[in-house]
XYZ file of C-alpha atoms in Angstrom:
136
model
C 13.779 -11.677 -0.101
C 14.471 -10.541 3.589
C 16.633 -7.463 4.726
C 21.028 -8.755 4.627
C 22.732 -6.218 7.414
C 26.749 -6.046 6.340
C 28.640 -4.421 9.479
C 31.661 -3.506 8.338
C 35.174 -4.477 10.174
C 37.485 -1.568 9.590
C 37.746 1.099 6.538
C 40.785 1.948 4.220
C 42.975 4.606 4.713
C 44.638 5.233 1.002
C 45.930 8.838 -0.350
C 43.509 8.272 -3.104
C 40.352 10.558 -2.546
C 38.971 10.550 -6.346
C 37.382 8.322 -8.319
C 38.649 9.501 -11.429
C 42.246 9.406 -10.974
C 42.250 6.781 -8.448
C 43.811 3.111 -10.325
C 41.371 1.309 -11.894
C 42.549 -2.207 -10.885
C 45.224 -2.188 -7.602
C 48.257 -3.716 -9.687
C 47.925 -0.422 -11.761
C 50.156 2.053 -9.830
C 48.248 1.842 -6.926
C 50.645 3.272 -4.052
C 50.435 0.599 -0.299
C 47.447 1.650 1.383
C 46.771 0.579 5.522
C 43.506 -1.444 6.311
C 42.853 -0.112 9.953
C 40.274 -2.604 11.811
C 37.575 -2.133 14.845
C 38.960 -3.313 17.971
C 36.941 -5.347 18.706
C 38.995 -7.773 15.735
C 41.982 -7.535 17.224
C 41.848 -11.590 17.665
C 40.735 -12.291 14.112
C 44.084 -9.974 13.003
C 45.823 -12.597 14.832
C 47.409 -14.758 12.235
C 48.010 -11.870 9.395
C 51.307 -11.728 8.773
C 53.473 -10.096 5.975
C 53.780 -11.154 3.037
C 50.495 -12.750 3.098
C 48.273 -12.724 -0.600
C 44.669 -12.037 0.974
C 41.141 -11.224 -0.320
C 39.880 -8.294 0.749
C 36.348 -7.650 0.450
C 35.457 -3.722 0.587
C 31.981 -1.681 0.085
C 32.457 1.060 -3.105
C 30.322 3.221 -0.421
C 30.692 5.730 -3.280
C 29.208 3.459 -6.113
C 25.898 4.450 -7.998
C 23.492 1.383 -7.125
C 21.553 2.372 -10.355
C 23.671 0.853 -12.784
C 23.496 -2.015 -14.666
C 25.605 -1.932 -18.225
C 28.439 0.585 -17.914
C 31.426 0.560 -21.018
C 34.272 -1.564 -19.576
C 37.211 1.145 -17.961
C 34.625 4.284 -18.904
C 35.995 3.845 -22.940
C 33.056 4.996 -25.076
C 34.220 2.840 -28.065
C 34.116 -0.410 -26.279
C 30.317 -1.836 -26.177
C 28.156 -1.280 -23.321
C 28.483 -4.870 -20.967
C 26.307 -5.960 -18.015
C 27.964 -5.219 -14.855
C 27.900 -8.464 -13.971
C 30.750 -9.178 -16.570
C 32.759 -6.237 -15.630
C 34.803 -5.078 -12.484
C 33.169 -1.627 -12.797
C 31.826 -0.355 -8.891
C 28.985 0.794 -10.075
C 26.234 -1.770 -9.927
C 23.313 -2.848 -7.487
C 25.778 -4.232 -4.496
C 29.223 -2.955 -4.695
C 31.249 -5.021 -3.190
C 35.376 -4.729 -4.018
C 37.298 -7.322 -4.440
C 40.776 -6.859 -4.424
C 43.553 -9.319 -4.303
C 46.558 -8.157 -1.678
C 49.551 -8.674 -0.622
C 50.646 -7.633 2.924
C 53.595 -5.385 3.883
C 53.116 -5.065 7.308
C 50.539 -5.798 10.371
C 51.284 -2.941 13.400
C 48.155 -3.881 15.957
C 45.115 -3.076 14.031
C 46.386 -1.538 11.008
C 47.729 -3.898 8.024
C 49.645 -2.218 5.365
C 49.280 -3.811 1.926
C 49.789 -3.298 -1.602
C 47.740 -3.055 -5.130
C 44.660 -1.548 -3.322
C 42.848 0.971 -5.717
C 39.734 1.521 -2.926
C 39.254 5.227 -1.803
C 40.277 6.609 1.586
C 37.658 5.889 4.266
C 36.402 2.289 2.133
C 34.094 0.254 4.209
C 35.921 -2.830 4.932
C 33.607 -5.850 5.192
C 35.923 -8.870 5.178
C 39.770 -10.442 4.640
C 40.315 -14.505 3.517
C 43.368 -15.690 2.508
C 44.367 -16.680 -0.637
C 43.751 -20.672 -0.868
C 46.115 -22.798 -3.108
C 45.531 -26.277 -4.262
C 47.501 -27.335 -0.741
C 46.317 -24.544 1.674
C 44.908 -25.008 4.862
C 41.228 -24.673 4.547
């Protein structure tokens, strides 16, 4: 296999700083957060509008990349499950997938709802949520 290089396009600005106390999913009381993009990507953001539903891909930089099995939600009463069947941040390649809604756009800053990523998390990409009749 060849080496893979990912270049973050920005970072998350959030009040969330601790994995233990952060919501496990964005729809579990996550407060609004800001996506802050590098100025090289200003043109790529030109069509992002409030109200849009987007898929945000992040690099979960504080994840444990050696983990292959987890107990879902850290619940010791549940059986261990392979991480490819969970949304655990701990996994061989900790790419986060988050469905967010744009609340505001301010230049290179995009405020979003429903993001459980920690402050400083690198942003890899942002994509629109496509419906059955969306332009592709």
